[in-house]
mmCIF file of C-alpha atoms in Angstrom:
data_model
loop_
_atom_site.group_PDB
_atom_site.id
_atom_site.type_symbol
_atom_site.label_atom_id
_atom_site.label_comp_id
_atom_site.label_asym_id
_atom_site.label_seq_id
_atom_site.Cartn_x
_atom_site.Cartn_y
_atom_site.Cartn_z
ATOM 1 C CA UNK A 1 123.337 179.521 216.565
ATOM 2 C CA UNK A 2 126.104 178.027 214.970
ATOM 3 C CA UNK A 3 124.614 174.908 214.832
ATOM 4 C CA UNK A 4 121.576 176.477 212.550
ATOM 5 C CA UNK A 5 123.838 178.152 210.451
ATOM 6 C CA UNK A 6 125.668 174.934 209.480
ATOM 7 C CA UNK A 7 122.751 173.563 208.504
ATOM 8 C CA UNK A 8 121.608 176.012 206.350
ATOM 9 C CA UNK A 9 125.486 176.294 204.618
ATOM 10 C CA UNK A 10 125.059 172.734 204.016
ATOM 11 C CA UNK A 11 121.777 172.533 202.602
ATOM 12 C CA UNK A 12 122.311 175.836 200.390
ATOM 13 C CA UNK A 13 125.618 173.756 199.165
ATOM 14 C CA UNK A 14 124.095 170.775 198.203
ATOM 15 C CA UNK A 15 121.303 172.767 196.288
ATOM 16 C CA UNK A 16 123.961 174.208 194.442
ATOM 17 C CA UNK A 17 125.470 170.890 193.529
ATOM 18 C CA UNK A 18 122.226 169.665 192.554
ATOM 19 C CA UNK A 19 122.067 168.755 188.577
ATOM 20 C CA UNK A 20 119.010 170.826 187.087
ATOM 21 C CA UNK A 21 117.922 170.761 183.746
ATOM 22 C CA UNK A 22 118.494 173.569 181.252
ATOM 23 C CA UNK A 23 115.496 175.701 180.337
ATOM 24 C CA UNK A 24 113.323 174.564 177.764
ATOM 25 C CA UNK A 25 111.736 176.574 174.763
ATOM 26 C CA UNK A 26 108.553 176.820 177.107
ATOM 27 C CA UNK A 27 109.845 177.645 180.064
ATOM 28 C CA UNK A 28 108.415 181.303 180.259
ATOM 29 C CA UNK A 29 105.332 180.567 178.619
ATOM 30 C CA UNK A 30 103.175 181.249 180.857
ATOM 31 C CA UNK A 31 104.477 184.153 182.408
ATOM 32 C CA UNK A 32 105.792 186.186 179.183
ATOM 33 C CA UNK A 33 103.281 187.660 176.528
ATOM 34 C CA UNK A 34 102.981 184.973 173.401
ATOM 35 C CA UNK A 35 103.709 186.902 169.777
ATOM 36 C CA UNK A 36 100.728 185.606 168.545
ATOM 37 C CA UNK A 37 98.540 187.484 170.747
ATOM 38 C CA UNK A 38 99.870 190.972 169.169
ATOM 39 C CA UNK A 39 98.647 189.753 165.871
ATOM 40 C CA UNK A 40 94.893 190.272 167.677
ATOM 41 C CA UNK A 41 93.253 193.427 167.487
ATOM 42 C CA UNK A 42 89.929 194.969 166.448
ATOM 43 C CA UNK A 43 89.307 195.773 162.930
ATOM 44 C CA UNK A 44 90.138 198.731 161.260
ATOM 45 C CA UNK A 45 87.606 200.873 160.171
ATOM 46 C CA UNK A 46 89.156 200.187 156.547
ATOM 47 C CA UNK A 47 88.116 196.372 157.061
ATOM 48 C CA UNK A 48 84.460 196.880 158.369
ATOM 49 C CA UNK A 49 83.991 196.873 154.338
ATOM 50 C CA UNK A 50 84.860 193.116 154.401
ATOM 51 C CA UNK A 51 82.387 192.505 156.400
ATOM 52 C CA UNK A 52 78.758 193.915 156.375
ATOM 53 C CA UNK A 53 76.745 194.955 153.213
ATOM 54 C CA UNK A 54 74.408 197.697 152.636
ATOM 55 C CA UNK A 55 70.889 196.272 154.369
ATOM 56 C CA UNK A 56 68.974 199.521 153.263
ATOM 57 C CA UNK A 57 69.221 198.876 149.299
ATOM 58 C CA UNK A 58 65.635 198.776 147.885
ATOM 59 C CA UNK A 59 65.517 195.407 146.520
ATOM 60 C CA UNK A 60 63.682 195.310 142.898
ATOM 61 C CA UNK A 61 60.775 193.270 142.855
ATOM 62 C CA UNK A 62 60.927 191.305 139.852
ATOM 63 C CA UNK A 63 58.383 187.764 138.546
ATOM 64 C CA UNK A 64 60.550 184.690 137.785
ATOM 65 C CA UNK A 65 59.589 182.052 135.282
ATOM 66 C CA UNK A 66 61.120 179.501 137.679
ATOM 67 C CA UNK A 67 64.233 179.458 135.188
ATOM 68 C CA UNK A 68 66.322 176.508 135.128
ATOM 69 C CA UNK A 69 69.881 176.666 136.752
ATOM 70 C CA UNK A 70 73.157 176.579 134.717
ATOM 71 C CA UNK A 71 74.994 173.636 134.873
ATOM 72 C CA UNK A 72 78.530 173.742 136.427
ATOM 73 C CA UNK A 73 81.303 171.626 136.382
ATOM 74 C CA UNK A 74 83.023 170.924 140.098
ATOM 75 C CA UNK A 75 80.386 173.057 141.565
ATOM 76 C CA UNK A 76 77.359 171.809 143.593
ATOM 77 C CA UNK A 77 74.397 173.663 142.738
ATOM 78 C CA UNK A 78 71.289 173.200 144.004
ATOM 79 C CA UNK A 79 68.147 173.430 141.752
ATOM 80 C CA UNK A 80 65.515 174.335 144.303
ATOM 81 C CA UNK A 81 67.781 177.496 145.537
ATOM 82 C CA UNK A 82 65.738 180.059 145.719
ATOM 83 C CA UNK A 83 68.489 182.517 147.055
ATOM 84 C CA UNK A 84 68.426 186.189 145.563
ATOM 85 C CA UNK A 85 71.426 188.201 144.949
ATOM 86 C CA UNK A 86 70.841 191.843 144.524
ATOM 87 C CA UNK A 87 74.096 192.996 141.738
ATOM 88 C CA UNK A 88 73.711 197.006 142.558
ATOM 89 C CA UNK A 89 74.815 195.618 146.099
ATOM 90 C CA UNK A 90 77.981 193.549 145.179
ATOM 91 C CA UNK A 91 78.732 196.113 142.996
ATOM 92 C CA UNK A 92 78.836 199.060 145.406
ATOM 93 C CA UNK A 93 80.828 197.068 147.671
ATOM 94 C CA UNK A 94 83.368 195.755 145.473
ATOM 95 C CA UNK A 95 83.878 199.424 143.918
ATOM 96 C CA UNK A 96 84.441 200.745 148.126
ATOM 97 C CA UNK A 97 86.771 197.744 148.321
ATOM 98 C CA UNK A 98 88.576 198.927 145.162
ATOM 99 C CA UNK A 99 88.752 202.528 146.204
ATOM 100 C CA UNK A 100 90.545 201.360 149.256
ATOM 101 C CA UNK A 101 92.335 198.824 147.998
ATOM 102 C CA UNK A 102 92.884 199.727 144.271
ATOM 103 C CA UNK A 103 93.013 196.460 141.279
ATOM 104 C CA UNK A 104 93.766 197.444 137.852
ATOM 105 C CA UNK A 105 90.631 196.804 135.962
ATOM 106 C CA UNK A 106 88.137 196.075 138.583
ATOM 107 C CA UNK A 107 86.256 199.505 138.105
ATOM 108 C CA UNK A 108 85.496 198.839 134.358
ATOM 109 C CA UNK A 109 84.293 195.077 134.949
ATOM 110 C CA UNK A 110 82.139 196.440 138.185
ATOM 111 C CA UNK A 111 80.887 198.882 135.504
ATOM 112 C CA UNK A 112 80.278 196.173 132.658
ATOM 113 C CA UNK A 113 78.685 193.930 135.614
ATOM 114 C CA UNK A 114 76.036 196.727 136.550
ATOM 115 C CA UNK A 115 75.258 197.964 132.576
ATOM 116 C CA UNK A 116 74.571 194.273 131.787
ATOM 117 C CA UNK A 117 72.668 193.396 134.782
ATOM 118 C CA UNK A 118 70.419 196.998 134.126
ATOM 119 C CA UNK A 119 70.114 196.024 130.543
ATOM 120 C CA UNK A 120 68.858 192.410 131.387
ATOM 121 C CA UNK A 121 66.261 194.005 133.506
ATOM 122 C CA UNK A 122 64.899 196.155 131.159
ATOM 123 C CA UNK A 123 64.782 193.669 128.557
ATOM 124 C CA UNK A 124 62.942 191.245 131.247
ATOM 125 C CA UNK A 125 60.629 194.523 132.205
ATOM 126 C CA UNK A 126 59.694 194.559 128.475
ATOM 127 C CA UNK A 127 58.724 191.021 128.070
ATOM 128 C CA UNK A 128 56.984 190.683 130.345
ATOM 129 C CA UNK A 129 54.830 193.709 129.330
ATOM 130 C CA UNK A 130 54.432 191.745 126.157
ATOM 131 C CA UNK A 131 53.537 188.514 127.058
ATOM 132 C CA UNK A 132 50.817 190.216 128.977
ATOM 133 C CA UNK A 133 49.716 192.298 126.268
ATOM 134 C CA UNK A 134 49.728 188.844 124.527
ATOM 135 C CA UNK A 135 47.711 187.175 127.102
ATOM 136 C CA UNK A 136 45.033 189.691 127.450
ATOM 137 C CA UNK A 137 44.426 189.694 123.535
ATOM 138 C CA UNK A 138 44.268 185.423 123.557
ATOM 139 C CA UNK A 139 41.621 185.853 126.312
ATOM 140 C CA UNK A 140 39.634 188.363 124.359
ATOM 141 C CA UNK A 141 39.989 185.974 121.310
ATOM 142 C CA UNK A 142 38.749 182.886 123.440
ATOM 143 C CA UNK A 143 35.706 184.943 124.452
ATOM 144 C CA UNK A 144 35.223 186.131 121.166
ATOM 145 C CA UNK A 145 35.169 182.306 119.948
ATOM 146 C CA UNK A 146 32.634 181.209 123.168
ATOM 147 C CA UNK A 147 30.266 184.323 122.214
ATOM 148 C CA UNK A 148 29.720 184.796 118.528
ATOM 149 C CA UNK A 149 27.521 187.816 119.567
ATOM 150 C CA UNK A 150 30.090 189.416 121.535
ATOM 151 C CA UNK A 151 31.765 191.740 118.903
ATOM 152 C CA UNK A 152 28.461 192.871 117.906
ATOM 153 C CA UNK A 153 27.418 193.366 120.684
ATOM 154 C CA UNK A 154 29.718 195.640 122.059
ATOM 155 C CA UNK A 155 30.768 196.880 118.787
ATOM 156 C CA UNK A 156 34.210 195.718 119.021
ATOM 157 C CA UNK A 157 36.636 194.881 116.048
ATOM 158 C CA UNK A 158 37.232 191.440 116.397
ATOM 159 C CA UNK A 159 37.483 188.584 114.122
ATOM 160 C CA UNK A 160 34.353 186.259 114.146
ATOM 161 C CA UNK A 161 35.438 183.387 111.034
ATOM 162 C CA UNK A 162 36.001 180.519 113.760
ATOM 163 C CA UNK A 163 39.140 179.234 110.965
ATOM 164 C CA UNK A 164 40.534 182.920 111.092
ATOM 165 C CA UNK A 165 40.377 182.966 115.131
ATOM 166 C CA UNK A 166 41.751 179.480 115.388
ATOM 167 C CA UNK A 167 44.599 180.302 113.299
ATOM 168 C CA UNK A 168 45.261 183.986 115.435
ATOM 169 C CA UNK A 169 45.109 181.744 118.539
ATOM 170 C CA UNK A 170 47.492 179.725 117.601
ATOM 171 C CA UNK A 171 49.889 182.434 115.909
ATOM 172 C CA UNK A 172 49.254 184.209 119.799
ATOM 173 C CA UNK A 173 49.999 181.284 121.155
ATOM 174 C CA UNK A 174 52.718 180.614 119.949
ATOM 175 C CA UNK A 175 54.130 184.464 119.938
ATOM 176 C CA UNK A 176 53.412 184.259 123.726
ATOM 177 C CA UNK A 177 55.383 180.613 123.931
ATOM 178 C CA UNK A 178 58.309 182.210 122.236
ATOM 179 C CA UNK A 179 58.626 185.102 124.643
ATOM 180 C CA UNK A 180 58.612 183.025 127.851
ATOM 181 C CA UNK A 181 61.540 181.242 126.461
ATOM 182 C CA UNK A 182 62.989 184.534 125.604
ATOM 183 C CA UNK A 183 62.288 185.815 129.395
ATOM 184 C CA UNK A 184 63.640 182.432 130.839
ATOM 185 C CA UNK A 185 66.951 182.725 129.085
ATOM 186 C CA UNK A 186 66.953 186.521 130.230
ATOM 187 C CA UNK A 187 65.904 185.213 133.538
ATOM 188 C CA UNK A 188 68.808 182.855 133.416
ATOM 189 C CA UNK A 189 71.594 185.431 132.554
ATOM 190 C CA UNK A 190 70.711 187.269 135.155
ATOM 191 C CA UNK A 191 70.926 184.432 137.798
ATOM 192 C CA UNK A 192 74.721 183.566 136.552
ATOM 193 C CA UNK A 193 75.533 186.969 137.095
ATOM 194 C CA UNK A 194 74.015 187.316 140.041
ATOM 195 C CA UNK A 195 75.562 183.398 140.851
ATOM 196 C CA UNK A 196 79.274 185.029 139.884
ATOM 197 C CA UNK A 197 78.866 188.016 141.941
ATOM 198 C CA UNK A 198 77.993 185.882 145.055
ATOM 199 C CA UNK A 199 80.704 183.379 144.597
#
């Protein structure tokens, strides 16, 4: 017995004489809890704003004249994007953000965004109501011009001196040529907007 308890004096001494190094900085790595990993949690209700949008806004049907995008200078912007921004949408969420997490001046540009994006519509709404209007008289003027007889005919009050309709053709046409530019450059304020909201 003695014998076995030498041997274990002796080995327990020469483990304590034993040189071992100190411990490192990741020593208890793996067995204590990292910081980092109590910076990871679920969202707050607060930030679920950050991260959806409103999926049941009625989107606004509205015809584009293909308009022609803005140049920009250090920005890549494709010209065959065909990506849709709806403003009311931005709008609502920046003015939720704001409410919880309040910018000086936000609320009136939000409001200045939505009043100018309303009035482009309308004024887009409008000319387009013209340039049909427009249309549908040229058409009636180009059947007028085919079929001499038609005015008579149907007793309608339209010009049948082939000079005269030539020259209200041409004063249609052109009316109608100046209000698709006007609707393309109302087209195109509306798309920088719309680009500015979504950047």
């Amino acid at each position: 017995m003695e014998f076995h308890l030498l041997k274990i004096a002796e080995a327990s001494e020469s483990i304590r004489t034993l040189d071992f190094r100190r411990p490192g900085i990741f020593t208890n790595a793996v067995i204590l809890k990292p910081e980092i990993t109590s910076l990871i949690h679920d969202g707050d209700p607060q930030d679920h704003a950050l991260f959806k949008t409103s999926t049941n806004a009625s989107n606004s049907v509205q015809k584009h004249v293909s308009p022609q995008k803005p140049k920009t200078h250090g920005i890549s912007v494709d010209a065959n994007e065909t990506k849709n921004w709806n403003v009311d949408v931005f709008c609502t969420a920046v003015e939720r953000l704001a409410a919880m997490y309040p910018v000086p001046g936000v609320e009136e540009k939000v409001a200045s965004y939505r009043q100018r994006w309303g009035d482009l519509n309308r004024d887009i709404l409008h000319y387009e109501e013209i340039v049909e209007e427009q249309r549908r008289q040229l058409a009636e003027l180009n059947i007028s011009i085919e079929n001499r007889d038609f005015a008579d005919n149907n007793n309608l009050p339209l010009e049948t001196d082939p000079i005269r309709l030539a020259q209200v053709i041409q004063d249609t046409e052109l009316e109608i040529h100046r209000l698709e530019e006007e609707l393309e450059r109302k087209q195109s304020e509306v798309d920088q907007l719309e680009g500015r909201l979504g950047n």
